[in-house]
N, CA, C and O atoms as CSV, one atom per row, in Angstrom:
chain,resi,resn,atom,element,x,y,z
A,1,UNK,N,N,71.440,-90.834,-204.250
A,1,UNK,CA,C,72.572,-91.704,-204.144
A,1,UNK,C,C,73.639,-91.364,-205.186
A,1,UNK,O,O,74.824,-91.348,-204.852
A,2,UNK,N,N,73.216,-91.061,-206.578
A,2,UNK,CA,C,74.170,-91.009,-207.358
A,2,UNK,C,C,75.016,-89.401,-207.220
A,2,UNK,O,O,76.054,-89.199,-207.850
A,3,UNK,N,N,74.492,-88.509,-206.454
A,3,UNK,CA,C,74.900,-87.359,-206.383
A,3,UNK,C,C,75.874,-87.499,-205.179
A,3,UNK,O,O,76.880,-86.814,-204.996
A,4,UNK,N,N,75.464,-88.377,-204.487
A,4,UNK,CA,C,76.615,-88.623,-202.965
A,4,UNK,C,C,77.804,-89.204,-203.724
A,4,UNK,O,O,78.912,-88.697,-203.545
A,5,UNK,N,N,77.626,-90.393,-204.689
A,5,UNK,CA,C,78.775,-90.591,-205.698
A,5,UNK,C,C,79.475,-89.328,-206.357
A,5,UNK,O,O,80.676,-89.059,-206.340
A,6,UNK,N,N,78.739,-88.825,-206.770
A,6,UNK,CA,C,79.600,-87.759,-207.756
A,6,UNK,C,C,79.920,-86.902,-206.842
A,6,UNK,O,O,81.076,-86.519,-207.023
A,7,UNK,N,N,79.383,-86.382,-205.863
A,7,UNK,CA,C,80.797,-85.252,-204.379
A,7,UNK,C,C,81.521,-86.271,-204.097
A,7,UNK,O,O,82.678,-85.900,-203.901
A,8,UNK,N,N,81.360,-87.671,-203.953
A,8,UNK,CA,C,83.262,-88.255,-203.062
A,8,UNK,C,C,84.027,-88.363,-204.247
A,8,UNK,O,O,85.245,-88.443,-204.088
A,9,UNK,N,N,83.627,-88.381,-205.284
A,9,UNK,CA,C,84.598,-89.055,-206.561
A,9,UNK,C,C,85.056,-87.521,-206.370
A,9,UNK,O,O,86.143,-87.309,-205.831
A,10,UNK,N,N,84.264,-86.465,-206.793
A,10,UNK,CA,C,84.879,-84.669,-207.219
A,10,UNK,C,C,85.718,-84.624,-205.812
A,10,UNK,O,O,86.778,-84.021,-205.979
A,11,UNK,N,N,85.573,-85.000,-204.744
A,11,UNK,CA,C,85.798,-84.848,-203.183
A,11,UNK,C,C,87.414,-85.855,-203.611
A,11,UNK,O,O,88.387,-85.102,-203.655
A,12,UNK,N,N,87.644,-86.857,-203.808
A,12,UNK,CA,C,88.433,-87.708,-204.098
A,12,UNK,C,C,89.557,-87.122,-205.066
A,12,UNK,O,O,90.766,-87.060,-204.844
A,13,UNK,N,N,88.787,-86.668,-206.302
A,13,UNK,CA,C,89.708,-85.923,-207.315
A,13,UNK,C,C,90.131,-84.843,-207.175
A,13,UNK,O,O,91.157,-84.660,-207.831
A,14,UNK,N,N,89.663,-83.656,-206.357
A,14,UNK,CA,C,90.243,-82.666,-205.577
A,14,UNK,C,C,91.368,-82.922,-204.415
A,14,UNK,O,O,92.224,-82.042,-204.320
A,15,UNK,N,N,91.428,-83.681,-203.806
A,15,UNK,CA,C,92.188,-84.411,-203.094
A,15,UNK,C,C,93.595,-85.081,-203.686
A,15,UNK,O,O,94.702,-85.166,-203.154
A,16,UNK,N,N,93.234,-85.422,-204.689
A,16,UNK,CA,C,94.275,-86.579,-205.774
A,16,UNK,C,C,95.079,-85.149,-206.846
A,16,UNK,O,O,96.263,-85.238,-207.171
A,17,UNK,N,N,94.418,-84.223,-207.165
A,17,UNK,CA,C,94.725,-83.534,-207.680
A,17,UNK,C,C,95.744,-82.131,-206.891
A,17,UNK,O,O,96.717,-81.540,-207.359
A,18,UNK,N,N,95.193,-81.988,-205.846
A,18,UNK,CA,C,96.050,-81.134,-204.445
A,18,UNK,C,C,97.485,-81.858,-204.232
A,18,UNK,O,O,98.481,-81.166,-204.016
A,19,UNK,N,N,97.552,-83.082,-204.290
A,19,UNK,CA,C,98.532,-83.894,-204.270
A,19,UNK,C,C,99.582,-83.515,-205.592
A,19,UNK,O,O,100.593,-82.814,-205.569
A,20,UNK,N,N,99.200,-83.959,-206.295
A,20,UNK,CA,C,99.769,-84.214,-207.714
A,20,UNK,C,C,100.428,-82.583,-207.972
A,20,UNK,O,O,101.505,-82.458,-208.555
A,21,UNK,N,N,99.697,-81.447,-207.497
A,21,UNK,CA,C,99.605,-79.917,-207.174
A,21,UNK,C,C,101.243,-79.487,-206.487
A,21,UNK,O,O,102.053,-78.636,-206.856
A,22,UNK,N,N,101.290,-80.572,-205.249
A,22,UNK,CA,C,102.403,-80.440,-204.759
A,22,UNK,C,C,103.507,-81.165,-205.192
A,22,UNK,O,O,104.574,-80.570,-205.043
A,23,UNK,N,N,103.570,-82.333,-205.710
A,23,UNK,CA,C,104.577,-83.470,-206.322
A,23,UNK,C,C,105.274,-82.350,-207.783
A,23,UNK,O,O,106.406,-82.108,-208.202
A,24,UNK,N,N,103.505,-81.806,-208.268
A,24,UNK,CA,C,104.627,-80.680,-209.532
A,24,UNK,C,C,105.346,-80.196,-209.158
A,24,UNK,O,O,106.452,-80.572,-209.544
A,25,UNK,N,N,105.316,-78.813,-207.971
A,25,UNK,CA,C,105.748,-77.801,-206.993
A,25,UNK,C,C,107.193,-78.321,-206.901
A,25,UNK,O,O,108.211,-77.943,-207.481
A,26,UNK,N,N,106.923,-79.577,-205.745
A,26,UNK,CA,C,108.039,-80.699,-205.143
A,26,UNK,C,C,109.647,-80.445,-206.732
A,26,UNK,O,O,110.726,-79.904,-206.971
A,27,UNK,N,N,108.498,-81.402,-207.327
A,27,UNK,CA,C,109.860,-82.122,-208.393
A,27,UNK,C,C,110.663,-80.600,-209.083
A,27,UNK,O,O,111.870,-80.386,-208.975
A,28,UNK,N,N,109.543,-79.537,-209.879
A,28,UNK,CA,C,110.485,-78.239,-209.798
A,28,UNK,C,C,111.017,-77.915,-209.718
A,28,UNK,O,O,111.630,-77.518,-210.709
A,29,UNK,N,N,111.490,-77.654,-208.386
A,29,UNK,CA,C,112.138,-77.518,-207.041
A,29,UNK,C,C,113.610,-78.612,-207.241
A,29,UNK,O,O,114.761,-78.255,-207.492
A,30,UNK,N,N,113.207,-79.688,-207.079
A,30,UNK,CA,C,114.448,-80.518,-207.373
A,30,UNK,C,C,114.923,-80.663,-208.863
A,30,UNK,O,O,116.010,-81.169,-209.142
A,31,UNK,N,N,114.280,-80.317,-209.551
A,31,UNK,CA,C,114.628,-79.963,-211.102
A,31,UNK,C,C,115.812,-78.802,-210.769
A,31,UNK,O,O,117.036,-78.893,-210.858
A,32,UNK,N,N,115.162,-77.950,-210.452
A,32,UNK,CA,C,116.344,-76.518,-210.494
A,32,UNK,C,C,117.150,-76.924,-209.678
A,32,UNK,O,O,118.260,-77.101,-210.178
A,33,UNK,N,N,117.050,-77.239,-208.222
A,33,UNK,CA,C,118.124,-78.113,-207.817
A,33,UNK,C,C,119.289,-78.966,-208.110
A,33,UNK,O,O,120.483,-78.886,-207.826
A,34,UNK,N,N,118.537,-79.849,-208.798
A,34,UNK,CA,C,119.823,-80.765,-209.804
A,34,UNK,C,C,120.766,-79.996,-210.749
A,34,UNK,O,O,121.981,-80.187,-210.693
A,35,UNK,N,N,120.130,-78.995,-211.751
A,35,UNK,CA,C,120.439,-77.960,-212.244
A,35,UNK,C,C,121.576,-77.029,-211.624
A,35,UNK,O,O,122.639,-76.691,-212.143
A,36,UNK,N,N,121.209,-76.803,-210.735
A,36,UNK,CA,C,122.289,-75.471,-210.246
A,36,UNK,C,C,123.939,-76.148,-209.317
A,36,UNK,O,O,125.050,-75.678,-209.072
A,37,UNK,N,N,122.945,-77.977,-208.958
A,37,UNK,CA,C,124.364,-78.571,-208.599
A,37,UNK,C,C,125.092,-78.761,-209.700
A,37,UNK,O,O,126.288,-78.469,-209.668
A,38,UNK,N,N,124.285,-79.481,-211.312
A,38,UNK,CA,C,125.747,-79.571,-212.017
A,38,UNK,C,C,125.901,-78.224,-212.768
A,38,UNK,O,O,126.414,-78.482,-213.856
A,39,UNK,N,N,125.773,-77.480,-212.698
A,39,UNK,CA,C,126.259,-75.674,-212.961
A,39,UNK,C,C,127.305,-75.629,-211.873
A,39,UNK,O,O,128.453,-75.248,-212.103
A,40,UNK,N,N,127.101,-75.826,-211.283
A,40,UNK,CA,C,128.245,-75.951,-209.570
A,40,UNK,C,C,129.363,-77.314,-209.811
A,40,UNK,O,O,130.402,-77.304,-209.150
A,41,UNK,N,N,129.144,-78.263,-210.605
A,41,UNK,CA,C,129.967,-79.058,-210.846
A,41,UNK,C,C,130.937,-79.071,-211.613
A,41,UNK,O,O,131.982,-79.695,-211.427
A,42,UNK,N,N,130.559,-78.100,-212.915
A,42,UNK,CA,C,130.639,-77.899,-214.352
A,42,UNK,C,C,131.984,-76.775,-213.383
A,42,UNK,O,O,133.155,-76.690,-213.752
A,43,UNK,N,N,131.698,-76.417,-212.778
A,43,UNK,CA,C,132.783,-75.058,-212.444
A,43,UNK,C,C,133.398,-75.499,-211.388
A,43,UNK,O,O,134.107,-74.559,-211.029
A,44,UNK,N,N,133.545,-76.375,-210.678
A,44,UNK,CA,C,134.148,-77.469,-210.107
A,44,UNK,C,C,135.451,-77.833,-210.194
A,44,UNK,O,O,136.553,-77.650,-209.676
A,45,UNK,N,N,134.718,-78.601,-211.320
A,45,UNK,CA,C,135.669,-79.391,-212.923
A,45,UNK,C,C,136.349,-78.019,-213.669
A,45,UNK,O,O,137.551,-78.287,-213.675
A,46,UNK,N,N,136.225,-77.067,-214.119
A,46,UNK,CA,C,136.928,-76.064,-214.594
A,46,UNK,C,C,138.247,-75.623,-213.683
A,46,UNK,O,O,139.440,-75.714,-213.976
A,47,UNK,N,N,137.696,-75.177,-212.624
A,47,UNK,CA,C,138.669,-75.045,-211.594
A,47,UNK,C,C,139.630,-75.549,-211.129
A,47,UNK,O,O,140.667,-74.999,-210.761
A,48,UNK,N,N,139.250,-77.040,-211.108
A,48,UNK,CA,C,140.100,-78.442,-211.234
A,48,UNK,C,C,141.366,-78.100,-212.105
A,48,UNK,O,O,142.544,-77.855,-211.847
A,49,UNK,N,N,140.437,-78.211,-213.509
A,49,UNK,CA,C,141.469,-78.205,-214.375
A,49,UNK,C,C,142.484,-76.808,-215.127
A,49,UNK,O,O,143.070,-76.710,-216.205
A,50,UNK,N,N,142.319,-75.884,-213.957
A,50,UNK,CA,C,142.799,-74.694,-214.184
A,50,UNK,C,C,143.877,-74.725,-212.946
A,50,UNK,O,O,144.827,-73.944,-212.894
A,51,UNK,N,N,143.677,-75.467,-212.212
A,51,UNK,CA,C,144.459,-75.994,-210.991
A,51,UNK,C,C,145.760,-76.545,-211.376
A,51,UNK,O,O,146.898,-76.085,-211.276
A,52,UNK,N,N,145.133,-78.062,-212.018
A,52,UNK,CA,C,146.331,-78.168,-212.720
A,52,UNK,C,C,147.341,-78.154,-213.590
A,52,UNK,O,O,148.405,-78.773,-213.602
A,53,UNK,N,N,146.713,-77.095,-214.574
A,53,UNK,CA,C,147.316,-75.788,-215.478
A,53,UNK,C,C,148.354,-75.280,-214.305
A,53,UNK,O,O,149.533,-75.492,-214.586
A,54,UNK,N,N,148.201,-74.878,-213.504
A,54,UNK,CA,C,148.673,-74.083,-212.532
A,54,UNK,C,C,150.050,-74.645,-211.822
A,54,UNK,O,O,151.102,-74.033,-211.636
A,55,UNK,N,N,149.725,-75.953,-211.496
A,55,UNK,CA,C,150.208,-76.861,-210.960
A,55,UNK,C,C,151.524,-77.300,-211.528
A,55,UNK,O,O,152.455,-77.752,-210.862
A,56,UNK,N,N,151.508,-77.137,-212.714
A,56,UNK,CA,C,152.241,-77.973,-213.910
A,56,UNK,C,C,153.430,-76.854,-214.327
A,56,UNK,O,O,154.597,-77.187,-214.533
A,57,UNK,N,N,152.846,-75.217,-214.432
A,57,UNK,CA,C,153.765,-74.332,-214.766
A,57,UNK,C,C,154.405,-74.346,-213.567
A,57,UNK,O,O,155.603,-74.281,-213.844
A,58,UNK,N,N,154.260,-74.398,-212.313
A,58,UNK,CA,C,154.840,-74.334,-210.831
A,58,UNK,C,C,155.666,-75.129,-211.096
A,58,UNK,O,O,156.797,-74.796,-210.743
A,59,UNK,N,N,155.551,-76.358,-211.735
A,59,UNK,CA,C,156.582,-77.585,-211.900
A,59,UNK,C,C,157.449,-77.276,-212.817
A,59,UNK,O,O,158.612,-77.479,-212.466
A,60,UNK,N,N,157.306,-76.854,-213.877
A,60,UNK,CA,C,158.237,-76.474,-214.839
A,60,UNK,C,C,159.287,-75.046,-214.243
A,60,UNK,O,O,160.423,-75.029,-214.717
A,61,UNK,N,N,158.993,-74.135,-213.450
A,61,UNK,CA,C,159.795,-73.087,-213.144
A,61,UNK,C,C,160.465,-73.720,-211.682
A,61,UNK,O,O,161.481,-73.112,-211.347
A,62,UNK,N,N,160.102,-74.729,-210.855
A,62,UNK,CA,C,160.708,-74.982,-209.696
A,62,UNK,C,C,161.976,-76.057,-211.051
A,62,UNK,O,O,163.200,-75.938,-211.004
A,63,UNK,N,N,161.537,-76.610,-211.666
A,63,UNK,CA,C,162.728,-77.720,-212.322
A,63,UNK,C,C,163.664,-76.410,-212.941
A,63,UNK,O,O,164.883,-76.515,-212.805
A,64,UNK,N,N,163.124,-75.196,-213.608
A,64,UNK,CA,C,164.013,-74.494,-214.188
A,64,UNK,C,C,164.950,-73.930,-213.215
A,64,UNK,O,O,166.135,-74.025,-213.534
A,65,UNK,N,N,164.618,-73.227,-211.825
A,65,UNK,CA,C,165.375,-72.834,-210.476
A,65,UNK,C,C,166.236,-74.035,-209.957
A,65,UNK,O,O,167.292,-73.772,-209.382
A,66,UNK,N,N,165.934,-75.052,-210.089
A,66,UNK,CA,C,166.634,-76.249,-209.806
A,66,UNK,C,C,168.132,-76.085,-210.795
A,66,UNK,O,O,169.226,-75.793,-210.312
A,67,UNK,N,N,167.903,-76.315,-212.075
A,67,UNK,CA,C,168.895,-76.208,-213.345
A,67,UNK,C,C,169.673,-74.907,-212.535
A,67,UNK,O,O,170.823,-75.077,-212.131
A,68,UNK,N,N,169.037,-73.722,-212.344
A,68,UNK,CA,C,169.863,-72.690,-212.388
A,68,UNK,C,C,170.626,-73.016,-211.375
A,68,UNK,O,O,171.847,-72.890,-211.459
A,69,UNK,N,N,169.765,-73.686,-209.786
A,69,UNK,CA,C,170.858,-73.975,-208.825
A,69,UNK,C,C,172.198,-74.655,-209.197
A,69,UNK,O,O,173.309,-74.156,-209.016
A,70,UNK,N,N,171.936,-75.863,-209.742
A,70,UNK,CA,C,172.773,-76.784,-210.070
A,70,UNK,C,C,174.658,-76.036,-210.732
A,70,UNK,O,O,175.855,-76.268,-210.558
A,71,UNK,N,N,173.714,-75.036,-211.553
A,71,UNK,CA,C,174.765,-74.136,-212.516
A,71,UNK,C,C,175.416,-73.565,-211.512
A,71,UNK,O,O,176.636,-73.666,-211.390
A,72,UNK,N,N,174.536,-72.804,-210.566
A,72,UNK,CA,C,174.988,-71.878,-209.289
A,72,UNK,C,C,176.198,-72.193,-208.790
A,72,UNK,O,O,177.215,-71.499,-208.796
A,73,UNK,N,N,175.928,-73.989,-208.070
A,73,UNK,CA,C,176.378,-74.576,-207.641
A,73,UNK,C,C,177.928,-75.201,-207.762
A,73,UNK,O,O,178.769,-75.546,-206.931
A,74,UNK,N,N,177.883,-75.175,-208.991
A,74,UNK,CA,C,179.531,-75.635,-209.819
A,74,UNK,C,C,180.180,-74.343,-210.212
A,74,UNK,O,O,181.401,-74.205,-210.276
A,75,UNK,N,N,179.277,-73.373,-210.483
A,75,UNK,CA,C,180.775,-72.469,-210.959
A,75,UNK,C,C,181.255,-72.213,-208.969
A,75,UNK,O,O,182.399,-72.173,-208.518
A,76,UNK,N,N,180.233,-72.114,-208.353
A,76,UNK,CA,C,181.184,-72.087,-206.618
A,76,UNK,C,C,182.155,-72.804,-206.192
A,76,UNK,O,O,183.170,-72.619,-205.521
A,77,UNK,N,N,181.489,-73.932,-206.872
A,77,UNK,CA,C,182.967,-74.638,-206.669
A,77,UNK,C,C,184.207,-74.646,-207.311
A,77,UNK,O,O,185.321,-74.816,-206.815
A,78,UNK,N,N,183.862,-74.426,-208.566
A,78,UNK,CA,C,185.269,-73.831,-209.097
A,78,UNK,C,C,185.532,-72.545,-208.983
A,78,UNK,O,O,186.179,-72.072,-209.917
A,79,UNK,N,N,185.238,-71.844,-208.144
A,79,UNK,CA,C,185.916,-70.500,-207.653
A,79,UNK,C,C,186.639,-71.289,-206.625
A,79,UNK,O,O,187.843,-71.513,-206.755
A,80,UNK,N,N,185.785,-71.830,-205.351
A,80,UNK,CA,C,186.521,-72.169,-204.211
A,80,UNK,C,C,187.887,-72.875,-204.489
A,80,UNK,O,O,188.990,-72.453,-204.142
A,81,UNK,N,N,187.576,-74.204,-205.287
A,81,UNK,CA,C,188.986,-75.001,-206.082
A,81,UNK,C,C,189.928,-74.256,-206.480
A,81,UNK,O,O,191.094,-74.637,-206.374
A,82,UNK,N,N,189.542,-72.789,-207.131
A,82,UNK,CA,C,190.225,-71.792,-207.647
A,82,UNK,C,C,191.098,-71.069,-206.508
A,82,UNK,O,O,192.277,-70.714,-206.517
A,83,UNK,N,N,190.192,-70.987,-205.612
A,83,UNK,CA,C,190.881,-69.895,-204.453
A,83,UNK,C,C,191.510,-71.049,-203.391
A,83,UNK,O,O,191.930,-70.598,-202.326
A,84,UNK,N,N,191.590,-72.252,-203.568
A,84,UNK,CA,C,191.969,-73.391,-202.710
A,84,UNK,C,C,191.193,-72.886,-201.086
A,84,UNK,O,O,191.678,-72.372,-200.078
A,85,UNK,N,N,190.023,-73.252,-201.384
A,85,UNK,CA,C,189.593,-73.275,-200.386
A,85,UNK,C,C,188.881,-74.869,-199.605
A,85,UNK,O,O,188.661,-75.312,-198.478
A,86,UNK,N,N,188.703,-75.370,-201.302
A,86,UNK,CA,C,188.162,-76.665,-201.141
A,86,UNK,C,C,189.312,-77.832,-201.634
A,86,UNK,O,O,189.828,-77.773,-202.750
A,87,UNK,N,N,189.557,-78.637,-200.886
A,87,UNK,CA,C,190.290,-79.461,-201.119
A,87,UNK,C,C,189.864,-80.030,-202.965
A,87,UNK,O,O,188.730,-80.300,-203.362
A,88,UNK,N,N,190.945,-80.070,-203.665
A,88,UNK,CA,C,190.655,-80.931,-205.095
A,88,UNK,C,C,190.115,-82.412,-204.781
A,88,UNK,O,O,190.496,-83.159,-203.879
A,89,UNK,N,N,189.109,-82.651,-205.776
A,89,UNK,CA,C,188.315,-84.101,-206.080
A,89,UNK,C,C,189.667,-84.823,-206.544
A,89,UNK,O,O,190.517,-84.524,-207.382
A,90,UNK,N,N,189.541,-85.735,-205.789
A,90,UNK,CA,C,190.348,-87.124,-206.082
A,90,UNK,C,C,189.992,-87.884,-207.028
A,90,UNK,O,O,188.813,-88.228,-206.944
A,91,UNK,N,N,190.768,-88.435,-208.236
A,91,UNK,CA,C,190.594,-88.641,-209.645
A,91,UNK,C,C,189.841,-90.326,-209.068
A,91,UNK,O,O,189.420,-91.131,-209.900
């Protein structure tokens, strides 16, 4: 009798232990997982913020092309005023 005890308990703990075998395996697995998403996040977020590095000089040279238009814009008109092509601004 006591030997039929001790194979289901070893029978039981082989069993419990095959388990536990795979849950290590399992979690691992989602260890490196979690891992390689925030490695993947981390460069994400870099990218992000290299974006709007990017973003920001685009803004500063479209406002500087703007200025230059603006400049463009008035000496044309005082050529045209010049060459009377455009009627003079009314005071």
């Amino acid at each position: 009798m006591t030997d039929e005890i001790l194979d289901f308990l070893r029978a039981s703990f082989a069993q419990v232990n095959g388990r536990l075998d795979r849950i290590d395996l399992r979690l691992d697995e989602l260890t490196q997982r979690m891992s390689r998403l925030e490695r993947e996040t981390a460069s994400l977020r870099q990218d992000i913020a290299s974006l709007h590095g990017e973003i920001a000089h685009l803004h500063s040279d479209f406002a500087s092309l703007a200025a230059r238009l603006d400049r463009a814009d008035a000496r044309l008109d005082r050529f045209e005023r010049r060459l009377d092509l455009l009627p003079a601004p009314s005071p």
